[in-house]
Amino acid sequence: NAGVTQTPKFRVLKTGQSMTLLCAQDMNHEYMYWYRQDPGMGLRLIHYSVGEGTTAKGEVPDGYNVSRLKKQNFLLGLESAAPSQTSVYFCASSLPDAYGYTFGSGTRLTVV
Amino acid sequence: AQSVTQPDIHITVSEGASLELRCNYSYGATPYLFWYVQSPGQGLQLLLKYFSGDTLVQGIKGFEAEFKRSQSSFNLRKPSVHWSDAAEYFCAVGAGAAGNKLTFGGGTRVLVKP
């Protein structure tokens, strides 16, 4: 009964490097989300997906790309990391009519 | 666009005392409202939610919240806090539009004194 699993849990990148964050859910949820959490700013939506093969931009999409090739996985990519992308990243999933999100435990990313 | 304001960044409360966390939202129609709790190093856990009906909603861990449309507020309360309630609390609003997107407030960190 894993719920939402995020990998990796921690990562340090150098400016300009690329990486992919993986989110996997085993609850057959249709909707998935990527948020970033910064002190005093709460969580801000980066991208989201309402189904396999579909993605959409959230509030702060610049510098990120996403893919949802399989229903259970939602990948967040940073093509050229910048220090401003230092943050804690959370993935979440939900059913279309349930609204309550299930969150992963987060990925702490530091860009130096 | 919807927005959420949590006016208190930090609150310190003694164990056994009551707790109230404030949340004000901005949204044109009837919002869907949520409170989440985040323990250190953890993800967010849903405490309670309001969609419609009774404006006083009960949640897990002894928490409750009251929706007041006239004040655009959804304040969270607990009659008697326990040391384990020390965490960060987030209020969120959903528009009900496609995608179930939530907008979160900045959070309130609660410290519990013994």
PDB file of C-alpha atoms in Angstrom:
ATOM      1  CA  ASN A   1       0.000   0.000   0.000  1.00  0.00           C
ATOM      2  CA  ALA A   2       2.654   2.498  -1.111  1.00  0.00           C
ATOM      3  CA  GLY A   3       0.402   5.406  -2.241  1.00  0.00           C
ATOM      4  CA  VAL A   4       2.563   8.039  -3.934  1.00  0.00           C
ATOM      5  CA  THR A   5       6.287   7.381  -4.184  1.00  0.00           C
ATOM      6  CA  GLN A   6       8.822  10.023  -5.194  1.00  0.00           C
ATOM      7  CA  THR A   7      12.395   9.368  -6.217  1.00  0.00           C
ATOM      8  CA  PRO A   8      14.960  10.554  -5.414  1.00  0.00           C
ATOM      9  CA  LYS A   9      14.407  11.978  -1.930  1.00  0.00           C
ATOM     10  CA  PHE A  10      17.417  14.287  -2.053  1.00  0.00           C
ATOM     11  CA  ARG A  11      19.563  15.632  -4.858  1.00  0.00           C
ATOM     12  CA  VAL A  12      22.232  18.269  -5.338  1.00  0.00           C
ATOM     13  CA  LEU A  13      22.723  19.609  -8.845  1.00  0.00           C
ATOM     14  CA  LYS A  14      25.156  22.023 -10.357  1.00  0.00           C
ATOM     15  CA  THR A  15      23.784  24.953 -12.329  1.00  0.00           C
ATOM     16  CA  GLY A  16      23.064  23.865 -15.873  1.00  0.00           C
ATOM     17  CA  GLN A  17      22.725  20.161 -15.140  1.00  0.00           C
ATOM     18  CA  SER A  18      19.569  18.275 -15.971  1.00  0.00           C
ATOM     19  CA  MET A  19      17.585  15.753 -14.001  1.00  0.00           C
ATOM     20  CA  THR A  20      14.245  13.964 -13.837  1.00  0.00           C
ATOM     21  CA  LEU A  21      12.105  13.493 -10.761  1.00  0.00           C
ATOM     22  CA  LEU A  22       9.891  10.448 -10.782  1.00  0.00           C
ATOM     23  CA  CYS A  23       6.462  10.147  -9.207  1.00  0.00           C
ATOM     24  CA  ALA A  24       4.653   6.810  -9.098  1.00  0.00           C
ATOM     25  CA  GLN A  25       1.196   6.084  -7.669  1.00  0.00           C
ATOM     26  CA  ASP A  26      -0.484   2.725  -7.214  1.00  0.00           C
ATOM     27  CA  MET A  27      -4.025   3.934  -6.496  1.00  0.00           C
ATOM     28  CA  ASN A  28      -5.219   4.124 -10.106  1.00  0.00           C
ATOM     29  CA  HIS A  29      -5.717   7.878  -9.729  1.00  0.00           C
ATOM     30  CA  GLU A  30      -6.531   9.768 -12.895  1.00  0.00           C
ATOM     31  CA  TYR A  31      -5.075  13.138 -11.888  1.00  0.00           C
ATOM     32  CA  MET A  32      -1.489  13.885 -10.917  1.00  0.00           C
ATOM     33  CA  TYR A  33       0.312  17.086  -9.916  1.00  0.00           C
ATOM     34  CA  TRP A  34       3.733  18.555  -9.307  1.00  0.00           C
ATOM     35  CA  TYR A  35       4.076  21.322  -6.721  1.00  0.00           C
ATOM     36  CA  ARG A  36       7.092  23.139  -5.365  1.00  0.00           C
ATOM     37  CA  GLN A  37       7.272  24.303  -1.759  1.00  0.00           C
ATOM     38  CA  ASP A  38       9.273  27.354  -0.748  1.00  0.00           C
ATOM     39  CA  PRO A  39       9.352  28.986   2.699  1.00  0.00           C
ATOM     40  CA  GLY A  40       6.467  31.379   3.249  1.00  0.00           C
ATOM     41  CA  MET A  41       4.976  30.698  -0.166  1.00  0.00           C
ATOM     42  CA  GLY A  42       3.116  27.497   0.478  1.00  0.00           C
ATOM     43  CA  LEU A  43       2.867  25.091  -2.423  1.00  0.00           C
ATOM     44  CA  ARG A  44       2.723  26.340  -5.987  1.00  0.00           C
ATOM     45  CA  LEU A  45       1.509  24.216  -8.874  1.00  0.00           C
ATOM     46  CA  ILE A  46       4.108  23.567 -11.583  1.00  0.00           C
ATOM     47  CA  HIS A  47       2.309  21.188 -13.963  1.00  0.00           C
ATOM     48  CA  TYR A  48      -0.520  18.755 -13.737  1.00  0.00           C
ATOM     49  CA  SER A  49      -2.105  15.934 -15.694  1.00  0.00           C
ATOM     50  CA  VAL A  50      -5.715  14.821 -15.976  1.00  0.00           C
ATOM     51  CA  GLY A  51      -4.906  11.554 -17.675  1.00  0.00           C
ATOM     52  CA  GLU A  52      -2.355   9.423 -19.463  1.00  0.00           C
ATOM     53  CA  GLY A  53      -0.776  11.331 -22.312  1.00  0.00           C
ATOM     54  CA  THR A  54      -2.083  14.743 -21.205  1.00  0.00           C
ATOM     55  CA  THR A  55      -0.317  17.517 -19.308  1.00  0.00           C
ATOM     56  CA  ALA A  56      -1.030  21.162 -18.569  1.00  0.00           C
ATOM     57  CA  LYS A  57       0.783  24.148 -17.106  1.00  0.00           C
ATOM     58  CA  GLY A  58       0.207  25.335 -13.586  1.00  0.00           C
ATOM     59  CA  GLU A  59       1.164  28.551 -11.852  1.00  0.00           C
ATOM     60  CA  VAL A  60       4.972  28.302 -12.169  1.00  0.00           C
ATOM     61  CA  PRO A  61       5.816  26.100 -15.212  1.00  0.00           C
ATOM     62  CA  ASP A  62       8.876  27.920 -16.569  1.00  0.00           C
ATOM     63  CA  GLY A  63      12.058  25.844 -16.548  1.00  0.00           C
ATOM     64  CA  TYR A  64      10.215  22.548 -16.108  1.00  0.00           C
ATOM     65  CA  ASN A  65       8.801  19.909 -18.408  1.00  0.00           C
ATOM     66  CA  VAL A  66       6.620  16.916 -17.611  1.00  0.00           C
ATOM     67  CA  SER A  67       5.462  13.689 -19.170  1.00  0.00           C
ATOM     68  CA  ARG A  68       2.730  11.186 -18.358  1.00  0.00           C
ATOM     69  CA  LEU A  69       3.344   8.226 -20.627  1.00  0.00           C
ATOM     70  CA  LYS A  70       1.780   5.775 -18.183  1.00  0.00           C
ATOM     71  CA  LYS A  71      -1.166   6.436 -15.899  1.00  0.00           C
ATOM     72  CA  GLN A  72       0.769   5.561 -12.771  1.00  0.00           C
ATOM     73  CA  ASN A  73       3.842   7.712 -13.474  1.00  0.00           C
ATOM     74  CA  PHE A  74       4.353  11.463 -13.725  1.00  0.00           C
ATOM     75  CA  LEU A  75       7.849  12.721 -14.504  1.00  0.00           C
ATOM     76  CA  LEU A  76       9.162  16.214 -13.826  1.00  0.00           C
ATOM     77  CA  GLY A  77      12.224  17.315 -15.770  1.00  0.00           C
ATOM     78  CA  LEU A  78      14.653  20.150 -15.318  1.00  0.00           C
ATOM     79  CA  GLU A  79      16.583  20.652 -18.543  1.00  0.00           C
ATOM     80  CA  SER A  80      19.063  23.236 -17.238  1.00  0.00           C
ATOM     81  CA  ALA A  81      18.873  23.657 -13.478  1.00  0.00           C
ATOM     82  CA  ALA A  82      19.117  27.106 -11.922  1.00  0.00           C
ATOM     83  CA  PRO A  83      19.621  28.105  -8.272  1.00  0.00           C
ATOM     84  CA  SER A  84      16.070  29.505  -8.277  1.00  0.00           C
ATOM     85  CA  GLN A  85      14.862  25.924  -8.655  1.00  0.00           C
ATOM     86  CA  THR A  86      16.217  24.989  -5.252  1.00  0.00           C
ATOM     87  CA  SER A  87      13.088  23.813  -3.498  1.00  0.00           C
ATOM     88  CA  VAL A  88      11.166  20.879  -2.123  1.00  0.00           C
ATOM     89  CA  TYR A  89       9.099  19.208  -4.817  1.00  0.00           C
ATOM     90  CA  PHE A  90       5.906  17.347  -4.048  1.00  0.00           C
ATOM     91  CA  CYS A  91       3.927  15.060  -6.259  1.00  0.00           C
ATOM     92  CA  ALA A  92       0.259  14.391  -5.565  1.00  0.00           C
ATOM     93  CA  SER A  93      -2.550  12.417  -7.123  1.00  0.00           C
ATOM     94  CA  SER A  94      -6.325  12.367  -6.919  1.00  0.00           C
ATOM     95  CA  LEU A  95      -9.484  10.912  -8.386  1.00  0.00           C
ATOM     96  CA  PRO A  96     -11.512  13.274 -10.590  1.00  0.00           C
ATOM     97  CA  ASP A  97     -14.342  13.746  -8.103  1.00  0.00           C
ATOM     98  CA  ALA A  98     -12.547  13.236  -4.814  1.00  0.00           C
ATOM     99  CA  TYR A  99     -10.486  16.394  -4.493  1.00  0.00           C
ATOM    100  CA  GLY A 100      -8.489  15.162  -1.560  1.00  0.00           C
ATOM    101  CA  TYR A 101      -4.950  14.782  -2.784  1.00  0.00           C
ATOM    102  CA  THR A 102      -2.581  12.021  -1.745  1.00  0.00           C
ATOM    103  CA  PHE A 103       0.909  13.477  -1.475  1.00  0.00           C
ATOM    104  CA  GLY A 104       4.306  11.906  -1.801  1.00  0.00           C
ATOM    105  CA  SER A 105       6.963  12.569   0.821  1.00  0.00           C
ATOM    106  CA  GLY A 106       8.838  15.073  -1.325  1.00  0.00           C
ATOM    107  CA  THR A 107      12.172  15.562  -3.078  1.00  0.00           C
ATOM    108  CA  ARG A 108      14.575  18.123  -1.663  1.00  0.00           C
ATOM    109  CA  LEU A 109      16.558  19.606  -4.548  1.00  0.00           C
ATOM    110  CA  THR A 110      19.482  21.960  -4.141  1.00  0.00           C
ATOM    111  CA  VAL A 111      21.018  23.678  -7.156  1.00  0.00           C
ATOM    112  CA  VAL A 112      24.462  25.148  -6.543  1.00  0.00           C
TER     113      VAL A 112
ATOM    114  CA  ALA B   1      -8.030  33.923  -9.836  1.00  0.00           C
ATOM    115  CA  GLN B   2      -8.350  32.268  -6.471  1.00  0.00           C
ATOM    116  CA  SER B   3      -6.007  33.006  -3.583  1.00  0.00           C
ATOM    117  CA  VAL B   4      -5.521  31.984   0.027  1.00  0.00           C
ATOM    118  CA  THR B   5      -4.060  34.000   2.884  1.00  0.00           C
ATOM    119  CA  GLN B   6      -2.894  32.596   6.178  1.00  0.00           C
ATOM    120  CA  PRO B   7      -2.126  35.690   8.250  1.00  0.00           C
ATOM    121  CA  ASP B   8      -0.134  33.928  10.970  1.00  0.00           C
ATOM    122  CA  ILE B   9       3.267  32.577   9.969  1.00  0.00           C
ATOM    123  CA  HIS B  10       4.017  31.146  13.415  1.00  0.00           C
ATOM    124  CA  ILE B  11       1.834  30.330  16.400  1.00  0.00           C
ATOM    125  CA  THR B  12       3.059  29.067  19.765  1.00  0.00           C
ATOM    126  CA  VAL B  13       0.559  27.357  22.019  1.00  0.00           C
ATOM    127  CA  SER B  14       0.838  25.506  25.311  1.00  0.00           C
ATOM    128  CA  GLU B  15      -0.035  21.839  25.416  1.00  0.00           C
ATOM    129  CA  GLY B  16      -3.663  21.452  26.439  1.00  0.00           C
ATOM    130  CA  ALA B  17      -4.614  24.935  25.263  1.00  0.00           C
ATOM    131  CA  SER B  18      -6.952  25.624  22.374  1.00  0.00           C
ATOM    132  CA  LEU B  19      -5.721  26.421  18.892  1.00  0.00           C
ATOM    133  CA  GLU B  20      -7.219  28.456  16.081  1.00  0.00           C
ATOM    134  CA  LEU B  21      -5.540  28.962  12.716  1.00  0.00           C
ATOM    135  CA  ARG B  22      -6.873  31.592  10.380  1.00  0.00           C
ATOM    136  CA  CYS B  23      -7.506  31.211   6.669  1.00  0.00           C
ATOM    137  CA  ASN B  24      -9.001  33.755   4.296  1.00  0.00           C
ATOM    138  CA  TYR B  25      -9.708  32.979   0.683  1.00  0.00           C
ATOM    139  CA  SER B  26     -10.612  34.869  -2.438  1.00  0.00           C
ATOM    140  CA  TYR B  27     -12.846  33.193  -4.978  1.00  0.00           C
ATOM    141  CA  GLY B  28     -15.876  34.275  -6.945  1.00  0.00           C
ATOM    142  CA  ALA B  29     -18.137  31.299  -6.378  1.00  0.00           C
ATOM    143  CA  THR B  30     -18.572  28.732  -3.639  1.00  0.00           C
ATOM    144  CA  PRO B  31     -15.121  27.334  -3.064  1.00  0.00           C
ATOM    145  CA  TYR B  32     -13.951  23.902  -2.130  1.00  0.00           C
ATOM    146  CA  LEU B  33     -11.806  24.376   0.997  1.00  0.00           C
ATOM    147  CA  PHE B  34      -9.212  22.176   2.626  1.00  0.00           C
ATOM    148  CA  TRP B  35      -6.807  22.023   5.528  1.00  0.00           C
ATOM    149  CA  TYR B  36      -3.639  19.960   5.292  1.00  0.00           C
ATOM    150  CA  VAL B  37      -0.975  19.231   7.909  1.00  0.00           C
ATOM    151  CA  GLN B  38       2.700  18.665   7.231  1.00  0.00           C
ATOM    152  CA  SER B  39       4.939  17.107   9.859  1.00  0.00           C
ATOM    153  CA  PRO B  40       8.672  17.811   9.555  1.00  0.00           C
ATOM    154  CA  GLY B  41      10.206  16.066   6.566  1.00  0.00           C
ATOM    155  CA  GLN B  42       6.895  14.599   5.491  1.00  0.00           C
ATOM    156  CA  GLY B  43       4.332  15.125   2.785  1.00  0.00           C
ATOM    157  CA  LEU B  44       0.969  16.751   3.376  1.00  0.00           C
ATOM    158  CA  GLN B  45      -1.932  14.938   4.979  1.00  0.00           C
ATOM    159  CA  LEU B  46      -5.558  15.974   4.526  1.00  0.00           C
ATOM    160  CA  LEU B  47      -7.178  17.053   7.815  1.00  0.00           C
ATOM    161  CA  LEU B  48     -10.620  18.019   6.538  1.00  0.00           C
ATOM    162  CA  LYS B  49     -12.490  19.475   3.591  1.00  0.00           C
ATOM    163  CA  TYR B  50     -15.585  21.536   2.891  1.00  0.00           C
ATOM    164  CA  PHE B  51     -17.621  21.243  -0.273  1.00  0.00           C
ATOM    165  CA  SER B  52     -21.134  22.256   0.720  1.00  0.00           C
ATOM    166  CA  GLY B  53     -23.766  21.795   3.435  1.00  0.00           C
ATOM    167  CA  ASP B  54     -23.018  22.123   7.136  1.00  0.00           C
ATOM    168  CA  THR B  55     -20.533  24.944   7.565  1.00  0.00           C
ATOM    169  CA  LEU B  56     -18.846  23.265  10.545  1.00  0.00           C
ATOM    170  CA  VAL B  57     -16.811  20.303   9.389  1.00  0.00           C
ATOM    171  CA  GLN B  58     -15.051  17.710  11.467  1.00  0.00           C
ATOM    172  CA  GLY B  59     -11.729  16.231  10.521  1.00  0.00           C
ATOM    173  CA  ILE B  60      -9.148  13.822  11.752  1.00  0.00           C
ATOM    174  CA  LYS B  61      -7.050  14.213  14.893  1.00  0.00           C
ATOM    175  CA  GLY B  62      -9.775  16.187  16.675  1.00  0.00           C
ATOM    176  CA  PHE B  63      -9.678  19.182  14.328  1.00  0.00           C
ATOM    177  CA  GLU B  64     -12.674  21.112  13.042  1.00  0.00           C
ATOM    178  CA  ALA B  65     -13.134  24.070  10.733  1.00  0.00           C
ATOM    179  CA  GLU B  66     -15.907  26.549  10.119  1.00  0.00           C
ATOM    180  CA  PHE B  67     -16.775  28.044   6.746  1.00  0.00           C
ATOM    181  CA  LYS B  68     -17.997  31.632   6.961  1.00  0.00           C
ATOM    182  CA  ARG B  69     -19.021  32.930   3.580  1.00  0.00           C
ATOM    183  CA  SER B  70     -19.595  36.497   4.795  1.00  0.00           C
ATOM    184  CA  GLN B  71     -16.014  36.690   6.048  1.00  0.00           C
ATOM    185  CA  SER B  72     -14.440  34.568   3.292  1.00  0.00           C
ATOM    186  CA  SER B  73     -12.853  32.513   6.033  1.00  0.00           C
ATOM    187  CA  PHE B  74     -12.256  28.873   6.848  1.00  0.00           C
ATOM    188  CA  ASN B  75     -10.558  28.812  10.251  1.00  0.00           C
ATOM    189  CA  LEU B  76      -9.207  25.632  11.776  1.00  0.00           C
ATOM    190  CA  ARG B  77      -9.680  24.868  15.479  1.00  0.00           C
ATOM    191  CA  LYS B  78      -8.747  22.294  18.054  1.00  0.00           C
ATOM    192  CA  PRO B  79      -9.986  22.484  21.647  1.00  0.00           C
ATOM    193  CA  SER B  80      -6.908  20.985  23.295  1.00  0.00           C
ATOM    194  CA  VAL B  81      -3.583  20.590  21.504  1.00  0.00           C
ATOM    195  CA  HIS B  82      -1.152  17.759  22.003  1.00  0.00           C
ATOM    196  CA  TRP B  83       2.608  17.920  21.534  1.00  0.00           C
ATOM    197  CA  SER B  84       2.160  15.823  18.388  1.00  0.00           C
ATOM    198  CA  ASP B  85       0.170  18.663  16.789  1.00  0.00           C
ATOM    199  CA  ALA B  86       3.382  20.624  16.266  1.00  0.00           C
ATOM    200  CA  ALA B  87       3.567  20.894  12.486  1.00  0.00           C
ATOM    201  CA  GLU B  88       2.898  23.222   9.594  1.00  0.00           C
ATOM    202  CA  TYR B  89      -0.692  23.703   8.513  1.00  0.00           C
ATOM    203  CA  PHE B  90      -1.844  24.710   5.060  1.00  0.00           C
ATOM    204  CA  CYS B  91      -5.202  25.994   3.945  1.00  0.00           C
ATOM    205  CA  ALA B  92      -6.131  25.417   0.298  1.00  0.00           C
ATOM    206  CA  VAL B  93      -8.938  26.367  -2.058  1.00  0.00           C
ATOM    207  CA  GLY B  94     -10.132  24.559  -5.147  1.00  0.00           C
ATOM    208  CA  ALA B  95     -12.201  26.047  -7.919  1.00  0.00           C
ATOM    209  CA  GLY B  96     -13.928  22.891  -9.010  1.00  0.00           C
ATOM    210  CA  ALA B  97     -12.690  23.405 -12.536  1.00  0.00           C
ATOM    211  CA  ALA B  98     -11.165  20.660 -14.635  1.00  0.00           C
ATOM    212  CA  GLY B  99      -8.102  19.196 -13.020  1.00  0.00           C
ATOM    213  CA  ASN B 100      -9.051  19.687  -9.354  1.00  0.00           C
ATOM    214  CA  LYS B 101      -6.252  22.225  -9.004  1.00  0.00           C
ATOM    215  CA  LEU B 102      -5.672  23.537  -5.509  1.00  0.00           C
ATOM    216  CA  THR B 103      -4.207  26.889  -4.477  1.00  0.00           C
ATOM    217  CA  PHE B 104      -2.406  26.820  -1.134  1.00  0.00           C
ATOM    218  CA  GLY B 105      -1.793  29.465   1.476  1.00  0.00           C
ATOM    219  CA  GLY B 106       1.688  30.206   2.775  1.00  0.00           C
ATOM    220  CA  GLY B 107       1.256  27.976   5.812  1.00  0.00           C
ATOM    221  CA  THR B 108       1.223  28.452   9.584  1.00  0.00           C
ATOM    222  CA  ARG B 109       3.852  26.753  11.697  1.00  0.00           C
ATOM    223  CA  VAL B 110       2.565  25.630  15.089  1.00  0.00           C
ATOM    224  CA  LEU B 111       4.916  25.168  18.019  1.00  0.00           C
ATOM    225  CA  VAL B 112       3.625  23.417  21.141  1.00  0.00           C
ATOM    226  CA  LYS B 113       5.133  24.295  24.521  1.00  0.00           C
ATOM    227  CA  PRO B 114       5.119  21.629  27.226  1.00  0.00           C
TER     228      PRO B 114
END
